[in-house]
C-alpha positions as a printed Julia matrix, in Angstrom:
138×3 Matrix{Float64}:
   0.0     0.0     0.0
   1.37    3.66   -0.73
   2.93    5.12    2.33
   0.68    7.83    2.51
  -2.5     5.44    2.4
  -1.12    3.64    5.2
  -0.91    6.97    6.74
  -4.33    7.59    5.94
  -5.47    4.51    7.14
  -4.19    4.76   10.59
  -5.47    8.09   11.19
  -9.0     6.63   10.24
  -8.88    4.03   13.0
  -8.11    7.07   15.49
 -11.47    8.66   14.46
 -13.05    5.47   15.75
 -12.26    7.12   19.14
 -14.32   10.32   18.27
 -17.06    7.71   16.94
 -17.23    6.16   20.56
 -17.74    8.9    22.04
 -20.26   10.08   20.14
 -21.92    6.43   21.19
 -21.2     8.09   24.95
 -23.34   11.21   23.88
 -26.02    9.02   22.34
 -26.38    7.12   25.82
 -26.5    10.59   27.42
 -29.18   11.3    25.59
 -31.14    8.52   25.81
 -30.5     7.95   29.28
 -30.49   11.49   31.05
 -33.33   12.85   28.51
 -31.27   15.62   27.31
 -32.81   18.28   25.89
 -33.26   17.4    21.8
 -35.96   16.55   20.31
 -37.61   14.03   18.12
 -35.79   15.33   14.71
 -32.11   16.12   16.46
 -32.47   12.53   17.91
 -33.02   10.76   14.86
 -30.65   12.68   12.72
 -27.8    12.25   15.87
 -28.51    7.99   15.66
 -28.19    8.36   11.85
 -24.84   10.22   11.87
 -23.26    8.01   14.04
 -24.61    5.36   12.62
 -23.08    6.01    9.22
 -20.06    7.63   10.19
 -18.85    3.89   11.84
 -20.38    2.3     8.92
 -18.73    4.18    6.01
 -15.56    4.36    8.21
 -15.45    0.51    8.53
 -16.22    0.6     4.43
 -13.47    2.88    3.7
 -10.91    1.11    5.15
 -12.2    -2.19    3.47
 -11.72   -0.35    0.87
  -8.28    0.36    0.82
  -7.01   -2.84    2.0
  -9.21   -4.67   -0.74
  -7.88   -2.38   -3.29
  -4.22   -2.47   -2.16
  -4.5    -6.66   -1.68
  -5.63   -6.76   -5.24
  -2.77   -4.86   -6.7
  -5.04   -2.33   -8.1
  -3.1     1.02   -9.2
  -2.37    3.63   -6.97
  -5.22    6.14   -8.37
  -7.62    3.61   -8.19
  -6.51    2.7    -4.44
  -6.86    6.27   -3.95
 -10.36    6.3    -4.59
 -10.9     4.55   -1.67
 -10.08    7.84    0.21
 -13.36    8.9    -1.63
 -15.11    6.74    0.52
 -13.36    8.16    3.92
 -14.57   11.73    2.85
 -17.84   10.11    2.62
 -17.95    9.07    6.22
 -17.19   12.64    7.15
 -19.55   14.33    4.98
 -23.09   12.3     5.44
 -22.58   12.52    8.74
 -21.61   16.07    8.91
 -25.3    16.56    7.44
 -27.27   15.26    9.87
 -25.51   16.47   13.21
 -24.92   19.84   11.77
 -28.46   20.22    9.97
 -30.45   19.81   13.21
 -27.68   22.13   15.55
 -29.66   25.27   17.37
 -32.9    25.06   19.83
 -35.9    22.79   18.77
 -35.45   23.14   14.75
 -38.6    21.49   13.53
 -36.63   20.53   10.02
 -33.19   20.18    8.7
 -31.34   23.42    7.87
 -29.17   23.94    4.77
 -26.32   22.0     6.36
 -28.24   18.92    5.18
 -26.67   19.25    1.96
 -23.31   17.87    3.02
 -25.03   14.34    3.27
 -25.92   14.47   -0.33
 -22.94   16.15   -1.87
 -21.04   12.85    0.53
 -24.27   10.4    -1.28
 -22.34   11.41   -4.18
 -19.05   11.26   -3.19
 -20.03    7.91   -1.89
 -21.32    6.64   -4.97
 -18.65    7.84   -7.08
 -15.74    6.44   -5.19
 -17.22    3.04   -4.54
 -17.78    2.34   -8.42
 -14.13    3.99   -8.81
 -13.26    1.21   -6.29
 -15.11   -1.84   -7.79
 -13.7    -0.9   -10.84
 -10.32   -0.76   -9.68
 -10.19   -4.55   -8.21
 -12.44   -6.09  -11.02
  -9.45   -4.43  -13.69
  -6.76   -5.59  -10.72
  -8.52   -9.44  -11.39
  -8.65   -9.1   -14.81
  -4.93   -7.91  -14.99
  -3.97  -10.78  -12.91
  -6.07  -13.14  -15.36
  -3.37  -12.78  -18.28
């Protein structure tokens, strides 16, 4: 794997630290009936939700690229999929932020500009290991 990937990569499992904790504000919620309501709630368990998700994707990603000897720029696409994990979930805590909103503000548009992202990088990444197994083929 490129040295800088690698770099990449271990960075990503440190944000699984600021994932946890948002699990630990989740609990607090739940548990101590914090002040949010029914919208901020739901849009807090979705962000977390997908930021582990798409984390745990993106780093498939690069390994299964890298173990497949897939070029580098198709390896790097995988990074596509990291930036997703920041941006969906970047929409739905930030789109609810301030006292009772009663819908998502404009912030929401970071989750789809990261749908995109998302979709984008993970067909630049299934590309990049089906040529990788067709390369190895002959």
């Amino acid at each position: 794997m490129d040295p800088v990937l690698t770099i990449v990569a271990g960075a990503t499992i440190l944000t699984v630290i600021g994932i946890m904790s948002g699990g630990t504000f989740l609990l607090r919620i739940a548990s101590r009936g914090l002040p949010f309501n029914g919208l901020q709630k739901s849009f807090f368990r979705a962000g977390h939700a997908h930021a582990g998700v798409l984390v745990l994707l993106g780093l498939v990603s690069l390994l299964l690229t890298s173990a497949a000897g897939a070029a580098l720029a198709w390896q790097w696409a995988s990074v596509g999929v990291l930036a997703s994990a920041i941006l969906i979930p970047g929409g739905f805590f930030l789109s609810v932020l301030g006292r009772d909103p009663q819908r998502p503000g404009r912030a929401i548009a970071l989750l789809w500009v990261g749908a995109v992202v998302l979709a984008a990088s993970l067909l630049a990444v299934g590309i990049g290991v089906i040529a990788a197994g067709v390369a190895a083929l002959g």
